[in-house]
Amino acid sequence: MSTTYIDDQDLTKVTYNGTWAQGGSPGDYKETVASSTHVGDSFTIDFKGTSITVFGTIDAASEGVVTTYSVDGASPANVTAPAVLSDTPQQQFWKSPALSLGQHKLLVTVGKVNDVIDPDSPGEGTVWFDYFLTFDPSIVSPTSSRTSNHAAVGAIIGGVIGGLLFAIIVTVIIYLKRRHRHRKIQSSEGNVASNSSIGTRMANIHSFPLHPFTLGPRNTTAARRNKNAQDAVIHVLSSVINPRTPLGTKNHSSRVLNRDNREVSRFPIAGPGTSWEPPPLGGEANSQPQSVPPNTIDAPTVDMPPAYTDVMGVSV
């Protein structure tokens, strides 16, 4: 919206009819005014807008002066000047009612003047027209334009600053999240490495190998074979120790001792052609076998290990 100033001396917009005098003082708009002392003199103003206002100067001799105002041929409005003590510039003489937006014409006519006969002050007894102010809402004023431009620039700057702040905040949040996740991954990898080292150390520990040997039963065929092998070894050893005793000439009674040299059992060693019978309950361990040859001597005592059989059925 814009207001437009029209000076009284702007002849492109103001047209005078009659006898009009020009004057002015430093207090007037552009220091110019126009006046007439003849009733019926007039001027017209072409303008665009929705309203127009008339401004001028009055003095002590202007009291009771009448002027009329009409827009686009409407009924004229009469205005009477008030009484003042001295020259009073830029006074509002009249303001039009609200008009439709468009081109309009204002007609101003001098209706009554005061009779003042003063040769030293010609042109007294009237009013002085200074400027006219029109209002056009369709025109954007330079001030409004500058204000709008400043507002637009401020909005742009504010948007840029807000966008930068938002981008910085998002970047910081993403950085903190990645840093936290990286620390969690490093912690997990450290735990896995620790567990792997423990597993490696545990894997390097080997248990002592145990041979699956079990004590073989004495009444099995393998035990009897083992027993016969022991008898043969003892018989051969006794012959080597006592060469005077021929092989197979006498049954020998042998004792079995443990690691503390305590006797575990006694059993006779039979030579060829003889058989051994277990001693009766409560009897001596050196009961004589059947068919004992004469002239034999006792064989030395030999410690023998107990007979074992492994799980595969192979005698040891």
PDB file of C-alpha atoms in Angstrom:
ATOM      1  CA  MET A   1       0.000   0.000   0.000  1.00  0.00           C
ATOM      2  CA  SER A   2       1.258   3.461  -0.810  1.00  0.00           C
ATOM      3  CA  THR A   3       0.455   7.106  -0.322  1.00  0.00           C
ATOM      4  CA  THR A   4       1.350   9.667  -2.980  1.00  0.00           C
ATOM      5  CA  TYR A   5       2.108  13.353  -2.485  1.00  0.00           C
ATOM      6  CA  ILE A   6       0.947  15.785  -5.194  1.00  0.00           C
ATOM      7  CA  ASP A   7       2.359  19.327  -4.944  1.00  0.00           C
ATOM      8  CA  ASP A   8       0.213  22.370  -5.785  1.00  0.00           C
ATOM      9  CA  GLN A   9       2.673  23.293  -8.524  1.00  0.00           C
ATOM     10  CA  ASP A  10       2.610  19.824 -10.210  1.00  0.00           C
ATOM     11  CA  LEU A  11       0.819  21.005 -13.348  1.00  0.00           C
ATOM     12  CA  THR A  12       0.844  17.492 -14.816  1.00  0.00           C
ATOM     13  CA  LYS A  13      -1.818  16.553 -12.297  1.00  0.00           C
ATOM     14  CA  VAL A  14      -3.270  19.897 -11.184  1.00  0.00           C
ATOM     15  CA  THR A  15      -5.246  22.147 -13.588  1.00  0.00           C
ATOM     16  CA  TYR A  16      -6.158  25.706 -12.448  1.00  0.00           C
ATOM     17  CA  ASN A  17      -9.147  27.684 -13.670  1.00  0.00           C
ATOM     18  CA  GLY A  18      -9.355  31.446 -12.914  1.00  0.00           C
ATOM     19  CA  THR A  19      -6.885  33.833 -11.319  1.00  0.00           C
ATOM     20  CA  TRP A  20      -4.485  32.043  -8.977  1.00  0.00           C
ATOM     21  CA  ALA A  21      -1.484  33.487  -7.159  1.00  0.00           C
ATOM     22  CA  GLN A  22       1.599  31.499  -6.116  1.00  0.00           C
ATOM     23  CA  GLY A  23       3.343  31.988  -2.799  1.00  0.00           C
ATOM     24  CA  GLY A  24       5.138  29.957  -0.180  1.00  0.00           C
ATOM     25  CA  SER A  25       7.269  29.879   2.978  1.00  0.00           C
ATOM     26  CA  PRO A  26       9.768  27.465   4.616  1.00  0.00           C
ATOM     27  CA  GLY A  27       6.917  25.784   6.521  1.00  0.00           C
ATOM     28  CA  ASP A  28       5.075  24.748   3.367  1.00  0.00           C
ATOM     29  CA  TYR A  29       5.552  21.488   1.455  1.00  0.00           C
ATOM     30  CA  LYS A  30       8.275  22.229  -1.073  1.00  0.00           C
ATOM     31  CA  GLU A  31       7.846  25.876   0.087  1.00  0.00           C
ATOM     32  CA  THR A  32       5.030  26.575  -2.412  1.00  0.00           C
ATOM     33  CA  VAL A  33       1.304  27.402  -2.093  1.00  0.00           C
ATOM     34  CA  ALA A  34      -1.489  28.637  -4.406  1.00  0.00           C
ATOM     35  CA  SER A  35      -4.447  30.949  -3.594  1.00  0.00           C
ATOM     36  CA  SER A  36      -7.313  32.924  -5.188  1.00  0.00           C
ATOM     37  CA  THR A  37      -9.409  35.842  -3.960  1.00  0.00           C
ATOM     38  CA  HIS A  38     -12.107  35.404  -6.584  1.00  0.00           C
ATOM     39  CA  VAL A  39     -15.241  33.408  -5.853  1.00  0.00           C
ATOM     40  CA  GLY A  40     -15.825  30.736  -8.475  1.00  0.00           C
ATOM     41  CA  ASP A  41     -12.144  30.111  -9.262  1.00  0.00           C
ATOM     42  CA  SER A  42     -11.370  26.377  -9.243  1.00  0.00           C
ATOM     43  CA  PHE A  43      -8.832  23.614 -10.026  1.00  0.00           C
ATOM     44  CA  THR A  44      -9.037  19.892 -10.702  1.00  0.00           C
ATOM     45  CA  ILE A  45      -6.752  16.959  -9.720  1.00  0.00           C
ATOM     46  CA  ASP A  46      -6.599  13.596 -11.502  1.00  0.00           C
ATOM     47  CA  PHE A  47      -5.498  10.733  -9.244  1.00  0.00           C
ATOM     48  CA  LYS A  48      -5.656   6.968  -8.764  1.00  0.00           C
ATOM     49  CA  GLY A  49      -6.547   5.405  -5.468  1.00  0.00           C
ATOM     50  CA  THR A  50      -9.262   4.975  -2.902  1.00  0.00           C
ATOM     51  CA  SER A  51      -9.060   8.389  -1.193  1.00  0.00           C
ATOM     52  CA  ILE A  52      -7.610  11.929  -1.385  1.00  0.00           C
ATOM     53  CA  THR A  53      -6.849  14.543   1.312  1.00  0.00           C
ATOM     54  CA  VAL A  54      -6.302  18.339   0.839  1.00  0.00           C
ATOM     55  CA  PHE A  55      -3.708  20.243   2.949  1.00  0.00           C
ATOM     56  CA  GLY A  56      -2.959  24.021   3.084  1.00  0.00           C
ATOM     57  CA  THR A  57      -2.185  27.112   5.151  1.00  0.00           C
ATOM     58  CA  ILE A  58      -4.557  29.478   6.995  1.00  0.00           C
ATOM     59  CA  ASP A  59      -3.927  32.761   8.824  1.00  0.00           C
ATOM     60  CA  ALA A  60      -5.788  35.298  10.941  1.00  0.00           C
ATOM     61  CA  ALA A  61      -7.613  36.702   7.878  1.00  0.00           C
ATOM     62  CA  SER A  62      -8.830  33.244   6.722  1.00  0.00           C
ATOM     63  CA  GLU A  63     -11.613  32.872   9.278  1.00  0.00           C
ATOM     64  CA  GLY A  64     -14.951  32.208   7.535  1.00  0.00           C
ATOM     65  CA  VAL A  65     -13.533  31.475   4.041  1.00  0.00           C
ATOM     66  CA  VAL A  66     -15.586  28.746   2.298  1.00  0.00           C
ATOM     67  CA  THR A  67     -14.283  26.158  -0.203  1.00  0.00           C
ATOM     68  CA  THR A  68     -16.186  23.251  -1.842  1.00  0.00           C
ATOM     69  CA  TYR A  69     -14.976  19.744  -2.788  1.00  0.00           C
ATOM     70  CA  SER A  70     -16.514  17.173  -5.153  1.00  0.00           C
ATOM     71  CA  VAL A  71     -15.178  13.831  -6.462  1.00  0.00           C
ATOM     72  CA  ASP A  72     -16.347  12.469  -9.811  1.00  0.00           C
ATOM     73  CA  GLY A  73     -19.318  14.922  -9.977  1.00  0.00           C
ATOM     74  CA  ALA A  74     -20.774  14.003  -6.600  1.00  0.00           C
ATOM     75  CA  SER A  75     -22.554  16.568  -4.447  1.00  0.00           C
ATOM     76  CA  PRO A  76     -20.005  19.159  -3.216  1.00  0.00           C
ATOM     77  CA  ALA A  77     -18.935  19.352   0.414  1.00  0.00           C
ATOM     78  CA  ASN A  78     -18.557  22.884   1.923  1.00  0.00           C
ATOM     79  CA  VAL A  79     -15.713  23.603   4.355  1.00  0.00           C
ATOM     80  CA  THR A  80     -15.354  26.876   6.390  1.00  0.00           C
ATOM     81  CA  ALA A  81     -11.926  27.937   7.622  1.00  0.00           C
ATOM     82  CA  PRO A  82     -11.543  28.293  11.387  1.00  0.00           C
ATOM     83  CA  ALA A  83     -10.092  31.277  13.221  1.00  0.00           C
ATOM     84  CA  VAL A  84      -6.368  31.280  13.995  1.00  0.00           C
ATOM     85  CA  LEU A  85      -4.005  33.899  15.382  1.00  0.00           C
ATOM     86  CA  SER A  86      -1.188  33.524  12.851  1.00  0.00           C
ATOM     87  CA  ASP A  87      -0.086  31.610   9.802  1.00  0.00           C
ATOM     88  CA  THR A  88      -0.644  27.866  10.352  1.00  0.00           C
ATOM     89  CA  PRO A  89       0.795  25.630   7.613  1.00  0.00           C
ATOM     90  CA  GLN A  90      -0.026  22.019   6.617  1.00  0.00           C
ATOM     91  CA  GLN A  91      -3.594  22.033   7.929  1.00  0.00           C
ATOM     92  CA  GLN A  92      -6.058  19.387   6.673  1.00  0.00           C
ATOM     93  CA  PHE A  93      -8.831  21.186   4.740  1.00  0.00           C
ATOM     94  CA  TRP A  94     -10.810  18.104   3.636  1.00  0.00           C
ATOM     95  CA  LYS A  95     -10.681  14.319   3.176  1.00  0.00           C
ATOM     96  CA  SER A  96     -12.754  12.313   0.722  1.00  0.00           C
ATOM     97  CA  PRO A  97     -14.834   9.322   1.727  1.00  0.00           C
ATOM     98  CA  ALA A  98     -13.670   5.835   0.762  1.00  0.00           C
ATOM     99  CA  LEU A  99     -13.635   5.361  -2.957  1.00  0.00           C
ATOM    100  CA  SER A 100     -13.390   2.365  -5.239  1.00  0.00           C
ATOM    101  CA  LEU A 101      -9.914   1.600  -6.494  1.00  0.00           C
ATOM    102  CA  GLY A 102      -9.370   3.337  -9.823  1.00  0.00           C
ATOM    103  CA  GLN A 103      -8.969   6.693 -11.569  1.00  0.00           C
ATOM    104  CA  HIS A 104     -10.835   9.680 -10.031  1.00  0.00           C
ATOM    105  CA  LYS A 105     -11.117  13.518 -10.444  1.00  0.00           C
ATOM    106  CA  LEU A 106     -11.395  16.041  -7.634  1.00  0.00           C
ATOM    107  CA  LEU A 107     -12.938  19.509  -8.228  1.00  0.00           C
ATOM    108  CA  VAL A 108     -12.094  22.317  -5.743  1.00  0.00           C
ATOM    109  CA  THR A 109     -13.955  25.671  -5.954  1.00  0.00           C
ATOM    110  CA  VAL A 110     -13.606  28.944  -4.021  1.00  0.00           C
ATOM    111  CA  GLY A 111     -17.076  29.578  -2.465  1.00  0.00           C
ATOM    112  CA  LYS A 112     -16.533  32.626  -0.228  1.00  0.00           C
ATOM    113  CA  VAL A 113     -13.623  34.979   0.601  1.00  0.00           C
ATOM    114  CA  ASN A 114     -13.170  37.859   3.067  1.00  0.00           C
ATOM    115  CA  ASP A 115     -13.048  41.456   1.863  1.00  0.00           C
ATOM    116  CA  VAL A 116      -9.717  42.784   3.048  1.00  0.00           C
ATOM    117  CA  ILE A 117      -8.563  46.101   1.621  1.00  0.00           C
ATOM    118  CA  ASP A 118      -4.875  46.364   2.406  1.00  0.00           C
ATOM    119  CA  PRO A 119      -2.619  47.642  -0.326  1.00  0.00           C
ATOM    120  CA  ASP A 120       0.426  46.398   1.623  1.00  0.00           C
ATOM    121  CA  SER A 121      -0.934  42.803   1.838  1.00  0.00           C
ATOM    122  CA  PRO A 122      -2.618  41.772  -1.392  1.00  0.00           C
ATOM    123  CA  GLY A 123      -4.246  38.279  -1.509  1.00  0.00           C
ATOM    124  CA  GLU A 124      -5.423  38.303   2.086  1.00  0.00           C
ATOM    125  CA  GLY A 125      -8.812  37.075   3.213  1.00  0.00           C
ATOM    126  CA  THR A 126      -8.519  33.624   1.644  1.00  0.00           C
ATOM    127  CA  VAL A 127      -6.799  30.219   2.137  1.00  0.00           C
ATOM    128  CA  TRP A 128      -3.629  28.752   0.544  1.00  0.00           C
ATOM    129  CA  PHE A 129      -3.578  25.260  -1.002  1.00  0.00           C
ATOM    130  CA  ASP A 130      -0.274  23.428  -0.404  1.00  0.00           C
ATOM    131  CA  TYR A 131      -0.420  19.678  -1.413  1.00  0.00           C
ATOM    132  CA  PHE A 132      -2.715  16.680  -1.906  1.00  0.00           C
ATOM    133  CA  LEU A 133      -2.273  13.198  -0.500  1.00  0.00           C
ATOM    134  CA  THR A 134      -3.735  10.164  -2.295  1.00  0.00           C
ATOM    135  CA  PHE A 135      -3.931   6.580  -1.086  1.00  0.00           C
ATOM    136  CA  ASP A 136      -3.560   3.583  -3.450  1.00  0.00           C
ATOM    137  CA  PRO A 137      -3.504   0.078  -1.927  1.00  0.00           C
ATOM    138  CA  SER A 138      -2.327  -1.507  -5.177  1.00  0.00           C
ATOM    139  CA  ILE A 139       1.008   0.323  -5.098  1.00  0.00           C
ATOM    140  CA  VAL A 140       3.825  -1.102  -2.979  1.00  0.00           C
ATOM    141  CA  SER A 141       5.731   1.680  -1.304  1.00  0.00           C
ATOM    142  CA  PRO A 142       9.551   1.681  -1.369  1.00  0.00           C
ATOM    143  CA  THR A 143       9.547   1.465   2.413  1.00  0.00           C
ATOM    144  CA  SER A 144       7.288  -1.567   2.331  1.00  0.00           C
ATOM    145  CA  SER A 145       9.407  -3.088  -0.389  1.00  0.00           C
ATOM    146  CA  ARG A 146      12.571  -2.549   1.644  1.00  0.00           C
ATOM    147  CA  THR A 147      10.844  -3.981   4.701  1.00  0.00           C
ATOM    148  CA  SER A 148       9.714  -7.016   2.722  1.00  0.00           C
ATOM    149  CA  ASN A 149      13.190  -7.465   1.290  1.00  0.00           C
ATOM    150  CA  HIS A 150      14.714  -7.235   4.751  1.00  0.00           C
ATOM    151  CA  ALA A 151      12.177  -9.751   6.039  1.00  0.00           C
ATOM    152  CA  ALA A 152      12.927 -12.117   3.157  1.00  0.00           C
ATOM    153  CA  VAL A 153      16.679 -11.789   3.703  1.00  0.00           C
ATOM    154  CA  GLY A 154      16.215 -12.362   7.424  1.00  0.00           C
ATOM    155  CA  ALA A 155      14.098 -15.431   6.743  1.00  0.00           C
ATOM    156  CA  ILE A 156      16.735 -16.794   4.362  1.00  0.00           C
ATOM    157  CA  ILE A 157      19.554 -16.159   6.829  1.00  0.00           C
ATOM    158  CA  GLY A 158      17.540 -17.707   9.643  1.00  0.00           C
ATOM    159  CA  GLY A 159      16.778 -20.758   7.508  1.00  0.00           C
ATOM    160  CA  VAL A 160      20.430 -21.189   6.568  1.00  0.00           C
ATOM    161  CA  ILE A 161      21.593 -20.867  10.172  1.00  0.00           C
ATOM    162  CA  GLY A 162      18.887 -23.272  11.356  1.00  0.00           C
ATOM    163  CA  GLY A 163      19.850 -25.773   8.652  1.00  0.00           C
ATOM    164  CA  LEU A 164      23.518 -25.565   9.612  1.00  0.00           C
ATOM    165  CA  LEU A 165      22.717 -26.073  13.298  1.00  0.00           C
ATOM    166  CA  PHE A 166      20.508 -29.059  12.479  1.00  0.00           C
ATOM    167  CA  ALA A 167      23.230 -30.584  10.284  1.00  0.00           C
ATOM    168  CA  ILE A 168      25.825 -30.084  13.038  1.00  0.00           C
ATOM    169  CA  ILE A 169      23.569 -31.704  15.650  1.00  0.00           C
ATOM    170  CA  VAL A 170      22.831 -34.688  13.393  1.00  0.00           C
ATOM    171  CA  THR A 171      26.560 -35.091  12.612  1.00  0.00           C
ATOM    172  CA  VAL A 172      27.461 -35.049  16.319  1.00  0.00           C
ATOM    173  CA  ILE A 173      24.766 -37.634  17.132  1.00  0.00           C
ATOM    174  CA  ILE A 174      25.932 -39.946  14.320  1.00  0.00           C
ATOM    175  CA  TYR A 175      29.567 -39.582  15.450  1.00  0.00           C
ATOM    176  CA  LEU A 176      28.720 -40.423  19.067  1.00  0.00           C
ATOM    177  CA  LYS A 177      26.658 -43.454  18.020  1.00  0.00           C
ATOM    178  CA  ARG A 178      29.435 -44.798  15.771  1.00  0.00           C
ATOM    179  CA  ARG A 179      32.015 -44.228  18.486  1.00  0.00           C
ATOM    180  CA  HIS A 180      29.902 -46.086  21.040  1.00  0.00           C
ATOM    181  CA  ARG A 181      29.323 -48.975  18.611  1.00  0.00           C
ATOM    182  CA  HIS A 182      33.053 -49.129  17.786  1.00  0.00           C
ATOM    183  CA  ARG A 183      33.887 -49.374  21.480  1.00  0.00           C
ATOM    184  CA  LYS A 184      31.370 -52.203  21.926  1.00  0.00           C
ATOM    185  CA  ILE A 185      32.884 -54.089  18.979  1.00  0.00           C
ATOM    186  CA  GLN A 186      36.409 -53.664  20.396  1.00  0.00           C
ATOM    187  CA  SER A 187      35.227 -54.909  23.803  1.00  0.00           C
ATOM    188  CA  SER A 188      33.567 -57.959  22.220  1.00  0.00           C
ATOM    189  CA  GLU A 189      36.684 -58.742  20.174  1.00  0.00           C
ATOM    190  CA  GLY A 190      38.815 -58.489  23.322  1.00  0.00           C
ATOM    191  CA  ASN A 191      36.561 -60.944  25.153  1.00  0.00           C
ATOM    192  CA  VAL A 192      36.650 -63.358  22.212  1.00  0.00           C
ATOM    193  CA  ALA A 193      40.448 -63.133  22.025  1.00  0.00           C
ATOM    194  CA  SER A 194      40.714 -63.784  25.782  1.00  0.00           C
ATOM    195  CA  ASN A 195      38.412 -66.794  25.563  1.00  0.00           C
ATOM    196  CA  SER A 196      40.355 -68.091  22.539  1.00  0.00           C
ATOM    197  CA  SER A 197      43.664 -67.841  24.395  1.00  0.00           C
ATOM    198  CA  ILE A 198      42.173 -69.682  27.371  1.00  0.00           C
ATOM    199  CA  GLY A 199      40.809 -72.362  25.053  1.00  0.00           C
ATOM    200  CA  THR A 200      44.216 -72.682  23.370  1.00  0.00           C
ATOM    201  CA  ARG A 201      45.960 -73.106  26.695  1.00  0.00           C
ATOM    202  CA  MET A 202      43.398 -75.682  27.795  1.00  0.00           C
ATOM    203  CA  ALA A 203      43.760 -77.482  24.473  1.00  0.00           C
ATOM    204  CA  ASN A 204      47.528 -77.789  25.046  1.00  0.00           C
ATOM    205  CA  ILE A 205      46.961 -79.729  28.268  1.00  0.00           C
ATOM    206  CA  HIS A 206      47.072 -83.487  27.530  1.00  0.00           C
ATOM    207  CA  SER A 207      45.737 -86.039  29.923  1.00  0.00           C
ATOM    208  CA  PHE A 208      47.975 -88.860  31.005  1.00  0.00           C
ATOM    209  CA  PRO A 209      47.324 -91.793  28.682  1.00  0.00           C
ATOM    210  CA  LEU A 210      45.796 -94.708  30.478  1.00  0.00           C
ATOM    211  CA  HIS A 211      46.064 -98.156  29.056  1.00  0.00           C
ATOM    212  CA  PRO A 212      42.803 -99.974  29.310  1.00  0.00           C
ATOM    213  CA  PHE A 213      44.077-102.945  31.272  1.00  0.00           C
ATOM    214  CA  THR A 214      41.799-104.895  33.513  1.00  0.00           C
ATOM    215  CA  LEU A 215      42.542-107.719  35.801  1.00  0.00           C
ATOM    216  CA  GLY A 216      41.823-110.888  33.940  1.00  0.00           C
ATOM    217  CA  PRO A 217      39.798-113.586  35.613  1.00  0.00           C
ATOM    218  CA  ARG A 218      41.789-116.608  36.796  1.00  0.00           C
ATOM    219  CA  ASN A 219      39.289-119.163  35.605  1.00  0.00           C
ATOM    220  CA  THR A 220      39.404-118.157  31.914  1.00  0.00           C
ATOM    221  CA  THR A 221      41.312-119.877  29.165  1.00  0.00           C
ATOM    222  CA  ALA A 222      43.632-116.847  28.712  1.00  0.00           C
ATOM    223  CA  ALA A 223      44.435-116.902  32.413  1.00  0.00           C
ATOM    224  CA  ARG A 224      45.302-120.595  32.269  1.00  0.00           C
ATOM    225  CA  ARG A 225      47.577-120.008  29.287  1.00  0.00           C
ATOM    226  CA  ASN A 226      49.260-117.176  31.126  1.00  0.00           C
ATOM    227  CA  LYS A 227      49.653-119.386  34.173  1.00  0.00           C
ATOM    228  CA  ASN A 228      51.299-122.131  32.154  1.00  0.00           C
ATOM    229  CA  ALA A 229      53.661-119.557  30.599  1.00  0.00           C
ATOM    230  CA  GLN A 230      54.638-118.365  34.059  1.00  0.00           C
ATOM    231  CA  ASP A 231      55.278-121.934  35.192  1.00  0.00           C
ATOM    232  CA  ALA A 232      57.518-122.531  32.194  1.00  0.00           C
ATOM    233  CA  VAL A 233      59.528-119.338  32.814  1.00  0.00           C
ATOM    234  CA  ILE A 234      59.988-120.176  36.491  1.00  0.00           C
ATOM    235  CA  HIS A 235      61.068-123.691  35.672  1.00  0.00           C
ATOM    236  CA  VAL A 236      63.653-122.448  33.202  1.00  0.00           C
ATOM    237  CA  LEU A 237      64.959-119.870  35.656  1.00  0.00           C
ATOM    238  CA  SER A 238      65.259-122.451  38.393  1.00  0.00           C
ATOM    239  CA  SER A 239      67.278-124.688  36.101  1.00  0.00           C
ATOM    240  CA  VAL A 240      69.607-121.839  35.243  1.00  0.00           C
ATOM    241  CA  ILE A 241      70.087-120.880  38.863  1.00  0.00           C
ATOM    242  CA  ASN A 242      70.652-124.490  39.979  1.00  0.00           C
ATOM    243  CA  PRO A 243      72.153-126.309  37.022  1.00  0.00           C
ATOM    244  CA  ARG A 244      72.552-129.476  39.071  1.00  0.00           C
ATOM    245  CA  THR A 245      68.863-129.923  38.972  1.00  0.00           C
ATOM    246  CA  PRO A 246      67.852-131.268  35.616  1.00  0.00           C
ATOM    247  CA  LEU A 247      64.839-129.825  33.899  1.00  0.00           C
ATOM    248  CA  GLY A 248      61.662-131.660  34.734  1.00  0.00           C
ATOM    249  CA  THR A 249      63.122-133.731  37.624  1.00  0.00           C
ATOM    250  CA  LYS A 250      61.219-132.177  40.464  1.00  0.00           C
ATOM    251  CA  ASN A 251      58.217-130.023  41.180  1.00  0.00           C
ATOM    252  CA  HIS A 252      59.123-126.782  42.845  1.00  0.00           C
ATOM    253  CA  SER A 253      57.214-124.819  45.347  1.00  0.00           C
ATOM    254  CA  SER A 254      57.448-121.073  44.616  1.00  0.00           C
ATOM    255  CA  ARG A 255      56.349-118.081  46.613  1.00  0.00           C
ATOM    256  CA  VAL A 256      54.915-114.841  45.225  1.00  0.00           C
ATOM    257  CA  LEU A 257      55.991-111.697  47.056  1.00  0.00           C
ATOM    258  CA  ASN A 258      54.647-108.160  46.781  1.00  0.00           C
ATOM    259  CA  ARG A 259      56.714-104.921  46.725  1.00  0.00           C
ATOM    260  CA  ASP A 260      57.144-105.066  50.503  1.00  0.00           C
ATOM    261  CA  ASN A 261      58.626-108.555  50.217  1.00  0.00           C
ATOM    262  CA  ARG A 262      55.613-110.061  51.877  1.00  0.00           C
ATOM    263  CA  GLU A 263      54.386-113.428  50.705  1.00  0.00           C
ATOM    264  CA  VAL A 264      51.187-113.232  48.740  1.00  0.00           C
ATOM    265  CA  SER A 265      50.767-116.929  47.819  1.00  0.00           C
ATOM    266  CA  ARG A 266      52.715-120.060  47.369  1.00  0.00           C
ATOM    267  CA  PHE A 267      52.277-122.459  44.527  1.00  0.00           C
ATOM    268  CA  PRO A 268      54.356-125.417  43.349  1.00  0.00           C
ATOM    269  CA  ILE A 269      55.991-125.405  39.946  1.00  0.00           C
ATOM    270  CA  ALA A 270      55.336-128.675  38.172  1.00  0.00           C
ATOM    271  CA  GLY A 271      57.797-130.260  35.832  1.00  0.00           C
ATOM    272  CA  PRO A 272      57.017-132.225  32.755  1.00  0.00           C
ATOM    273  CA  GLY A 273      54.792-135.174  33.322  1.00  0.00           C
ATOM    274  CA  THR A 274      53.407-133.879  36.595  1.00  0.00           C
ATOM    275  CA  SER A 275      50.222-132.053  37.558  1.00  0.00           C
ATOM    276  CA  TRP A 276      49.529-129.657  40.347  1.00  0.00           C
ATOM    277  CA  GLU A 277      46.615-129.846  42.717  1.00  0.00           C
ATOM    278  CA  PRO A 278      45.530-126.900  44.857  1.00  0.00           C
ATOM    279  CA  PRO A 279      46.177-127.391  48.558  1.00  0.00           C
ATOM    280  CA  PRO A 280      43.299-128.368  50.772  1.00  0.00           C
ATOM    281  CA  LEU A 281      41.629-125.775  52.899  1.00  0.00           C
ATOM    282  CA  GLY A 282      43.736-125.042  55.922  1.00  0.00           C
ATOM    283  CA  GLY A 283      46.685-127.080  54.495  1.00  0.00           C
ATOM    284  CA  GLU A 284      50.191-126.060  53.612  1.00  0.00           C
ATOM    285  CA  ALA A 285      50.866-124.119  50.527  1.00  0.00           C
ATOM    286  CA  ASN A 286      53.595-126.635  49.564  1.00  0.00           C
ATOM    287  CA  SER A 287      51.361-129.669  49.163  1.00  0.00           C
ATOM    288  CA  GLN A 288      53.087-132.243  46.989  1.00  0.00           C
ATOM    289  CA  PRO A 289      51.838-132.803  43.460  1.00  0.00           C
ATOM    290  CA  GLN A 290      51.228-136.220  42.028  1.00  0.00           C
ATOM    291  CA  SER A 291      54.170-138.324  40.730  1.00  0.00           C
ATOM    292  CA  VAL A 292      56.947-136.423  42.492  1.00  0.00           C
ATOM    293  CA  PRO A 293      60.354-137.670  41.276  1.00  0.00           C
ATOM    294  CA  PRO A 294      62.946-138.553  43.970  1.00  0.00           C
ATOM    295  CA  ASN A 295      66.223-136.779  44.664  1.00  0.00           C
ATOM    296  CA  THR A 296      65.009-133.256  44.006  1.00  0.00           C
ATOM    297  CA  ILE A 297      65.874-130.019  45.758  1.00  0.00           C
ATOM    298  CA  ASP A 298      63.793-126.940  46.370  1.00  0.00           C
ATOM    299  CA  ALA A 299      64.095-124.194  43.767  1.00  0.00           C
ATOM    300  CA  PRO A 300      64.828-120.636  44.851  1.00  0.00           C
ATOM    301  CA  THR A 301      62.018-118.219  45.476  1.00  0.00           C
ATOM    302  CA  VAL A 302      61.103-116.099  42.456  1.00  0.00           C
ATOM    303  CA  ASP A 303      58.897-112.988  42.551  1.00  0.00           C
ATOM    304  CA  MET A 304      56.365-113.037  39.750  1.00  0.00           C
ATOM    305  CA  PRO A 305      53.963-110.270  38.704  1.00  0.00           C
ATOM    306  CA  PRO A 306      50.260-110.956  38.766  1.00  0.00           C
ATOM    307  CA  ALA A 307      48.617-111.945  35.515  1.00  0.00           C
ATOM    308  CA  TYR A 308      46.638-109.178  33.663  1.00  0.00           C
ATOM    309  CA  THR A 309      44.555-109.196  30.573  1.00  0.00           C
ATOM    310  CA  ASP A 310      43.837-106.046  28.484  1.00  0.00           C
ATOM    311  CA  VAL A 311      40.455-105.231  27.055  1.00  0.00           C
ATOM    312  CA  MET A 312      41.396-106.654  23.650  1.00  0.00           C
ATOM    313  CA  GLY A 313      41.825-110.128  25.181  1.00  0.00           C
ATOM    314  CA  VAL A 314      45.652-110.218  24.727  1.00  0.00           C
ATOM    315  CA  SER A 315      47.578-111.503  27.705  1.00  0.00           C
ATOM    316  CA  VAL A 316      50.415-109.430  29.114  1.00  0.00           C
TER     317      VAL A 316
END
